[in-house]
Each structure stands twice: as structure tokens, then as C-alpha cells.
Amino acid sequence: MGLINEKIKQFREQKNLSIEELAERSGVNTNVLSAIENGNEAPSSAIIIKVSRALGLRVDTLLEVSNVTGPVLTKAGEVHTSTNFSNGKTSHPDYANYSSLTHGKSNCRINPFIVDIKDTDNTMSSHEGEELIYVIEGSAEVIYGNQTYSLEKGDSLYFDSVVSHCVKAKKGGTVKLLAVLYSPID
């Protein structure tokens, strides 16, 4: 799995927290956290957000490797800090690939990603913050609370992430999105 798993463990240990304490603070099951730290499971984006909040970190701190102090330029075709997320099911271990558009920049409240989703699973998540998704290629379906939105190329949806939601590819295909996540930090 790699770096993100190691970072979660490193920050947890730096803060002198047991896995049980992190589980209680984050609301993520102890067995799931243990599997993530041991590299046996890729964390979902919702878990990353919950764990980062529980550790008092910004999401980008867990995702980034370095710290750029000025503007970040990402040229067409460049992919930086690509991270695979699971959906919590071993049958689809890499259902979404997030490529950061703020490579190396930490302390961002706004985190833009290019996201490739190749799953149609209905795994719901919720977390603090807000999201904007814009479909670049393919078709997406967003389940938001008890509503379902169908998005085609060029469509966007802005929503409060605290409401249970799921973003998936339609019709067994794939979808490429621009996803912008806002994560408030106290």
C-alpha cells in the first residue's frame, strides 16, 4: 500500500495514541485501522478524512510527501502523488485513483484532485467539509442522502460532505472527475 499507511501509523505514534484511541476518536473500526497500518488494506477517502481529523491534521498532510511554499503548477498530462483508495471491500481494492493537483503543498483547506473511478459500488461515506465534483470523462452517479444525481461530461455537483454520499461510475464503466474537497480544521 505504501506511504499513506506508514504516515497514519507515524502520526498516531507521534501523538502517543493507541490504535484503540485513534479508532474511538475517528469512528473507524480498530481492525480496519490495524489492516491499514499494516499495509493490508487501502483506506477509503472517508477514512482518510476521519483519521486526519482525529489526528489534528489536514487531509493533504497524509497524502503529500513534501512541502511547497509557493504556487503549485501542474501541467497538462502531469500526474503527481497518485493515491489509490479502496471502498472498504476487498473485491475492489483500488476503485478510485486520486491524483493531487496541489502536489507538495501542505496546509491546504481546499484539496483538488483528478479522480478516476472504476467501480459502481454503493459504499456510502460522510465526513466534515464540502465537495465539488466536475465530470471530465464518462458518466457518474452521485447518491446524496436519499437523492440520486446523474452526471455526464461537463456536469458538476457541489454538496455538504457531512450528508452520507457515494460517487460512482455508471453502467460498469469508468469516470474521470475533478474533485475539490474543502476540509475545515479547527
PDB file of C-alpha atoms in Angstrom:
ATOM      1  CA  MET A   1       0.000   0.000   0.000  1.00  0.00           C
ATOM      2  CA  GLY A   2       2.769   2.378   0.815  1.00  0.00           C
ATOM      3  CA  LEU A   3       3.289   5.823   2.179  1.00  0.00           C
ATOM      4  CA  ILE A   4      -0.171   6.767   3.447  1.00  0.00           C
ATOM      5  CA  ASN A   5      -0.319   3.663   5.644  1.00  0.00           C
ATOM      6  CA  GLU A   6       3.081   4.483   7.112  1.00  0.00           C
ATOM      7  CA  LYS A   7       2.118   8.119   7.703  1.00  0.00           C
ATOM      8  CA  ILE A   8      -1.027   7.183   9.623  1.00  0.00           C
ATOM      9  CA  LYS A   9       0.992   4.937  11.924  1.00  0.00           C
ATOM     10  CA  GLN A  10       3.789   7.512  12.270  1.00  0.00           C
ATOM     11  CA  PHE A  11       1.436  10.359  13.237  1.00  0.00           C
ATOM     12  CA  ARG A  12      -0.563   8.099  15.571  1.00  0.00           C
ATOM     13  CA  GLU A  13       2.640   7.080  17.375  1.00  0.00           C
ATOM     14  CA  GLN A  14       3.942  10.689  17.477  1.00  0.00           C
ATOM     15  CA  LYS A  15       0.745  11.662  19.274  1.00  0.00           C
ATOM     16  CA  ASN A  16       1.140   8.704  21.669  1.00  0.00           C
ATOM     17  CA  LEU A  17      -2.180   7.197  20.663  1.00  0.00           C
ATOM     18  CA  SER A  18      -3.004   3.510  20.610  1.00  0.00           C
ATOM     19  CA  ILE A  19      -4.956   2.118  17.680  1.00  0.00           C
ATOM     20  CA  GLU A  20      -7.930   1.810  20.033  1.00  0.00           C
ATOM     21  CA  GLU A  21      -7.712   5.512  20.946  1.00  0.00           C
ATOM     22  CA  LEU A  22      -7.471   6.536  17.290  1.00  0.00           C
ATOM     23  CA  ALA A  23     -10.443   4.287  16.494  1.00  0.00           C
ATOM     24  CA  GLU A  24     -12.504   5.947  19.212  1.00  0.00           C
ATOM     25  CA  ARG A  25     -11.559   9.475  18.093  1.00  0.00           C
ATOM     26  CA  SER A  26     -12.084   8.788  14.383  1.00  0.00           C
ATOM     27  CA  GLY A  27     -15.046   6.438  14.480  1.00  0.00           C
ATOM     28  CA  VAL A  28     -13.107   3.937  12.340  1.00  0.00           C
ATOM     29  CA  ASN A  29     -13.075   0.293  13.435  1.00  0.00           C
ATOM     30  CA  THR A  30      -9.884  -0.863  15.219  1.00  0.00           C
ATOM     31  CA  ASN A  31      -9.462  -3.856  12.886  1.00  0.00           C
ATOM     32  CA  VAL A  32      -9.730  -1.601   9.825  1.00  0.00           C
ATOM     33  CA  LEU A  33      -7.103   0.805  11.228  1.00  0.00           C
ATOM     34  CA  SER A  34      -4.791  -2.098  12.020  1.00  0.00           C
ATOM     35  CA  ALA A  35      -5.171  -3.529   8.494  1.00  0.00           C
ATOM     36  CA  ILE A  36      -4.449  -0.085   7.016  1.00  0.00           C
ATOM     37  CA  GLU A  37      -1.353   0.491   9.143  1.00  0.00           C
ATOM     38  CA  ASN A  38      -0.047  -2.978   8.302  1.00  0.00           C
ATOM     39  CA  GLY A  39      -0.487  -2.314   4.579  1.00  0.00           C
ATOM     40  CA  ASN A  40      -3.177  -4.971   4.148  1.00  0.00           C
ATOM     41  CA  GLU A  41      -5.936  -2.548   3.188  1.00  0.00           C
ATOM     42  CA  ALA A  42      -6.060   0.723   1.278  1.00  0.00           C
ATOM     43  CA  PRO A  43      -8.027   3.381   3.172  1.00  0.00           C
ATOM     44  CA  SER A  44     -11.113   4.931   1.626  1.00  0.00           C
ATOM     45  CA  SER A  45     -11.199   8.695   1.187  1.00  0.00           C
ATOM     46  CA  ALA A  46     -13.772   8.931   4.010  1.00  0.00           C
ATOM     47  CA  ILE A  47     -11.428   7.051   6.370  1.00  0.00           C
ATOM     48  CA  ILE A  48      -8.512   9.319   5.424  1.00  0.00           C
ATOM     49  CA  ILE A  49     -10.614  12.364   6.249  1.00  0.00           C
ATOM     50  CA  LYS A  50     -11.825  10.907   9.568  1.00  0.00           C
ATOM     51  CA  VAL A  51      -8.323   9.795  10.616  1.00  0.00           C
ATOM     52  CA  SER A  52      -6.716  13.104   9.631  1.00  0.00           C
ATOM     53  CA  ARG A  53      -9.307  15.000  11.727  1.00  0.00           C
ATOM     54  CA  ALA A  54      -8.790  12.647  14.678  1.00  0.00           C
ATOM     55  CA  LEU A  55      -5.033  13.246  14.458  1.00  0.00           C
ATOM     56  CA  GLY A  56      -5.487  17.018  14.136  1.00  0.00           C
ATOM     57  CA  LEU A  57      -4.039  17.025  10.617  1.00  0.00           C
ATOM     58  CA  ARG A  58      -5.176  18.298   7.263  1.00  0.00           C
ATOM     59  CA  VAL A  59      -6.003  15.635   4.680  1.00  0.00           C
ATOM     60  CA  ASP A  60      -3.131  16.783   2.476  1.00  0.00           C
ATOM     61  CA  THR A  61      -0.639  16.100   5.279  1.00  0.00           C
ATOM     62  CA  LEU A  62      -1.355  12.387   4.931  1.00  0.00           C
ATOM     63  CA  LEU A  63      -1.375  12.494   1.136  1.00  0.00           C
ATOM     64  CA  GLU A  64       1.634  14.701   0.354  1.00  0.00           C
ATOM     65  CA  VAL A  65       5.334  13.936   0.548  1.00  0.00           C
ATOM     66  CA  SER A  66       6.938  17.387   0.572  1.00  0.00           C
ATOM     67  CA  ASN A  67       6.029  20.992   1.350  1.00  0.00           C
ATOM     68  CA  VAL A  68       5.976  23.578  -1.443  1.00  0.00           C
ATOM     69  CA  THR A  69       5.780  27.149  -0.148  1.00  0.00           C
ATOM     70  CA  GLY A  70       4.690  28.996  -3.308  1.00  0.00           C
ATOM     71  CA  PRO A  71       2.154  28.365  -6.044  1.00  0.00           C
ATOM     72  CA  VAL A  72       1.823  24.857  -7.466  1.00  0.00           C
ATOM     73  CA  LEU A  73       1.743  24.452 -11.245  1.00  0.00           C
ATOM     74  CA  THR A  74       0.526  21.178 -12.700  1.00  0.00           C
ATOM     75  CA  LYS A  75       0.983  20.973 -16.462  1.00  0.00           C
ATOM     76  CA  ALA A  76      -1.377  19.008 -18.698  1.00  0.00           C
ATOM     77  CA  GLY A  77      -0.587  15.315 -18.560  1.00  0.00           C
ATOM     78  CA  GLU A  78       1.374  15.515 -15.316  1.00  0.00           C
ATOM     79  CA  VAL A  79       0.287  13.210 -12.514  1.00  0.00           C
ATOM     80  CA  HIS A  80       1.559  13.813  -9.022  1.00  0.00           C
ATOM     81  CA  THR A  81       1.013  11.944  -5.801  1.00  0.00           C
ATOM     82  CA  SER A  82      -1.408   9.410  -7.153  1.00  0.00           C
ATOM     83  CA  THR A  83      -3.181   7.566  -4.343  1.00  0.00           C
ATOM     84  CA  ASN A  84      -5.482   4.590  -4.667  1.00  0.00           C
ATOM     85  CA  PHE A  85      -8.429   4.377  -2.313  1.00  0.00           C
ATOM     86  CA  SER A  86     -10.441   1.316  -1.505  1.00  0.00           C
ATOM     87  CA  ASN A  87     -14.152   1.254  -0.978  1.00  0.00           C
ATOM     88  CA  GLY A  88     -13.799  -0.911   2.109  1.00  0.00           C
ATOM     89  CA  LYS A  89     -14.354  -4.108   0.109  1.00  0.00           C
ATOM     90  CA  THR A  90     -11.541  -6.458  -0.795  1.00  0.00           C
ATOM     91  CA  SER A  91     -13.223  -7.299  -4.120  1.00  0.00           C
ATOM     92  CA  HIS A  92     -12.449  -3.752  -5.320  1.00  0.00           C
ATOM     93  CA  PRO A  93      -9.170  -2.808  -3.603  1.00  0.00           C
ATOM     94  CA  ASP A  94      -8.373   0.120  -5.915  1.00  0.00           C
ATOM     95  CA  TYR A  95     -11.713   1.502  -7.007  1.00  0.00           C
ATOM     96  CA  ALA A  96     -10.605   5.147  -7.101  1.00  0.00           C
ATOM     97  CA  ASN A  97      -7.309   6.757  -8.024  1.00  0.00           C
ATOM     98  CA  TYR A  98      -6.778  10.308  -6.704  1.00  0.00           C
ATOM     99  CA  SER A  99      -4.091  12.443  -8.383  1.00  0.00           C
ATOM    100  CA  SER A 100      -3.300  15.606  -6.439  1.00  0.00           C
ATOM    101  CA  LEU A 101      -3.286  18.984  -8.183  1.00  0.00           C
ATOM    102  CA  THR A 102      -1.504  20.576  -5.206  1.00  0.00           C
ATOM    103  CA  HIS A 103       1.494  18.246  -5.258  1.00  0.00           C
ATOM    104  CA  GLY A 104       3.845  19.015  -2.405  1.00  0.00           C
ATOM    105  CA  LYS A 105       1.690  21.780  -0.914  1.00  0.00           C
ATOM    106  CA  SER A 106       0.613  21.244   2.670  1.00  0.00           C
ATOM    107  CA  ASN A 107      -1.823  23.132   4.881  1.00  0.00           C
ATOM    108  CA  CYS A 108      -4.394  23.407   2.099  1.00  0.00           C
ATOM    109  CA  ARG A 109      -8.007  23.754   3.155  1.00  0.00           C
ATOM    110  CA  ILE A 110      -9.003  23.202  -0.453  1.00  0.00           C
ATOM    111  CA  ASN A 111      -7.728  19.945  -1.965  1.00  0.00           C
ATOM    112  CA  PRO A 112      -8.258  19.471  -5.729  1.00  0.00           C
ATOM    113  CA  PHE A 113      -7.801  16.039  -7.286  1.00  0.00           C
ATOM    114  CA  ILE A 114      -8.260  14.342 -10.625  1.00  0.00           C
ATOM    115  CA  VAL A 115     -10.147  11.165  -9.714  1.00  0.00           C
ATOM    116  CA  ASP A 116     -10.529   8.041 -11.836  1.00  0.00           C
ATOM    117  CA  ILE A 117     -13.303   5.757 -10.553  1.00  0.00           C
ATOM    118  CA  LYS A 118     -13.743   2.278 -11.948  1.00  0.00           C
ATOM    119  CA  ASP A 119     -16.392   0.919  -9.618  1.00  0.00           C
ATOM    120  CA  THR A 120     -20.144   1.034  -9.405  1.00  0.00           C
ATOM    121  CA  ASP A 121     -20.364   0.033  -5.730  1.00  0.00           C
ATOM    122  CA  ASN A 122     -22.782   1.903  -3.464  1.00  0.00           C
ATOM    123  CA  THR A 123     -20.431   2.356  -0.492  1.00  0.00           C
ATOM    124  CA  MET A 124     -21.663   5.471   1.296  1.00  0.00           C
ATOM    125  CA  SER A 125     -19.434   7.833   3.265  1.00  0.00           C
ATOM    126  CA  SER A 126     -19.735  11.077   5.155  1.00  0.00           C
ATOM    127  CA  HIS A 127     -17.171  13.448   6.615  1.00  0.00           C
ATOM    128  CA  GLU A 128     -16.765  17.078   7.549  1.00  0.00           C
ATOM    129  CA  GLY A 129     -16.332  19.575   4.762  1.00  0.00           C
ATOM    130  CA  GLU A 130     -17.702  20.353   1.345  1.00  0.00           C
ATOM    131  CA  GLU A 131     -17.106  18.894  -2.108  1.00  0.00           C
ATOM    132  CA  LEU A 132     -17.398  19.920  -5.713  1.00  0.00           C
ATOM    133  CA  ILE A 133     -17.179  17.316  -8.435  1.00  0.00           C
ATOM    134  CA  TYR A 134     -16.966  18.039 -12.157  1.00  0.00           C
ATOM    135  CA  VAL A 135     -17.155  15.240 -14.735  1.00  0.00           C
ATOM    136  CA  ILE A 136     -14.275  15.331 -17.214  1.00  0.00           C
ATOM    137  CA  GLU A 137     -14.930  11.994 -18.965  1.00  0.00           C
ATOM    138  CA  GLY A 138     -17.589   9.304 -18.683  1.00  0.00           C
ATOM    139  CA  SER A 139     -20.740   9.270 -16.599  1.00  0.00           C
ATOM    140  CA  ALA A 140     -21.149   9.400 -12.841  1.00  0.00           C
ATOM    141  CA  GLU A 141     -23.932   8.763 -10.419  1.00  0.00           C
ATOM    142  CA  VAL A 142     -23.950  10.514  -7.057  1.00  0.00           C
ATOM    143  CA  ILE A 143     -26.135   9.225  -4.280  1.00  0.00           C
ATOM    144  CA  TYR A 144     -26.569  12.063  -1.797  1.00  0.00           C
ATOM    145  CA  GLY A 145     -28.739  11.251   1.198  1.00  0.00           C
ATOM    146  CA  ASN A 146     -31.949   9.923  -0.350  1.00  0.00           C
ATOM    147  CA  GLN A 147     -31.430  11.643  -3.728  1.00  0.00           C
ATOM    148  CA  THR A 148     -29.598  10.377  -6.805  1.00  0.00           C
ATOM    149  CA  TYR A 149     -27.925  12.659  -9.360  1.00  0.00           C
ATOM    150  CA  SER A 150     -26.852  11.549 -12.825  1.00  0.00           C
ATOM    151  CA  LEU A 151     -23.853  13.472 -14.147  1.00  0.00           C
ATOM    152  CA  GLU A 152     -22.470  13.489 -17.669  1.00  0.00           C
ATOM    153  CA  LYS A 153     -19.334  15.102 -19.132  1.00  0.00           C
ATOM    154  CA  GLY A 154     -19.301  18.805 -18.215  1.00  0.00           C
ATOM    155  CA  ASP A 155     -21.791  18.445 -15.319  1.00  0.00           C
ATOM    156  CA  SER A 156     -20.877  19.374 -11.753  1.00  0.00           C
ATOM    157  CA  LEU A 157     -22.334  18.919  -8.283  1.00  0.00           C
ATOM    158  CA  TYR A 158     -21.487  20.846  -5.118  1.00  0.00           C
ATOM    159  CA  PHE A 159     -22.545  19.415  -1.755  1.00  0.00           C
ATOM    160  CA  ASP A 160     -22.025  19.292   2.002  1.00  0.00           C
ATOM    161  CA  SER A 161     -19.930  16.175   2.710  1.00  0.00           C
ATOM    162  CA  VAL A 162     -21.457  15.591   6.135  1.00  0.00           C
ATOM    163  CA  VAL A 163     -24.512  14.139   4.357  1.00  0.00           C
ATOM    164  CA  SER A 164     -23.976  10.473   3.505  1.00  0.00           C
ATOM    165  CA  HIS A 165     -22.920  10.210  -0.137  1.00  0.00           C
ATOM    166  CA  CYS A 166     -21.431   7.949  -2.797  1.00  0.00           C
ATOM    167  CA  VAL A 167     -19.815   8.840  -6.115  1.00  0.00           C
ATOM    168  CA  LYS A 168     -19.614   6.006  -8.608  1.00  0.00           C
ATOM    169  CA  ALA A 169     -19.158   5.260 -12.293  1.00  0.00           C
ATOM    170  CA  LYS A 170     -22.343   4.491 -14.207  1.00  0.00           C
ATOM    171  CA  LYS A 171     -23.084   1.323 -16.172  1.00  0.00           C
ATOM    172  CA  GLY A 172     -19.973  -0.568 -15.083  1.00  0.00           C
ATOM    173  CA  GLY A 173     -17.747   1.963 -16.823  1.00  0.00           C
ATOM    174  CA  THR A 174     -15.201   4.433 -15.574  1.00  0.00           C
ATOM    175  CA  VAL A 175     -15.444   8.117 -14.840  1.00  0.00           C
ATOM    176  CA  LYS A 176     -12.792  10.839 -14.579  1.00  0.00           C
ATOM    177  CA  LEU A 177     -13.630  13.729 -12.259  1.00  0.00           C
ATOM    178  CA  LEU A 178     -12.202  16.929 -10.960  1.00  0.00           C
ATOM    179  CA  ALA A 179     -12.952  16.661  -7.237  1.00  0.00           C
ATOM    180  CA  VAL A 180     -12.371  19.619  -4.951  1.00  0.00           C
ATOM    181  CA  LEU A 181     -12.612  18.867  -1.251  1.00  0.00           C
ATOM    182  CA  TYR A 182     -12.767  21.532   1.430  1.00  0.00           C
ATOM    183  CA  SER A 183     -11.698  20.304   4.852  1.00  0.00           C
ATOM    184  CA  PRO A 184     -12.164  22.686   7.774  1.00  0.00           C
ATOM    185  CA  ILE A 185      -9.557  22.457  10.506  1.00  0.00           C
ATOM    186  CA  ASP A 186     -10.166  23.984  13.906  1.00  0.00           C
TER     187      ASP A 186
END
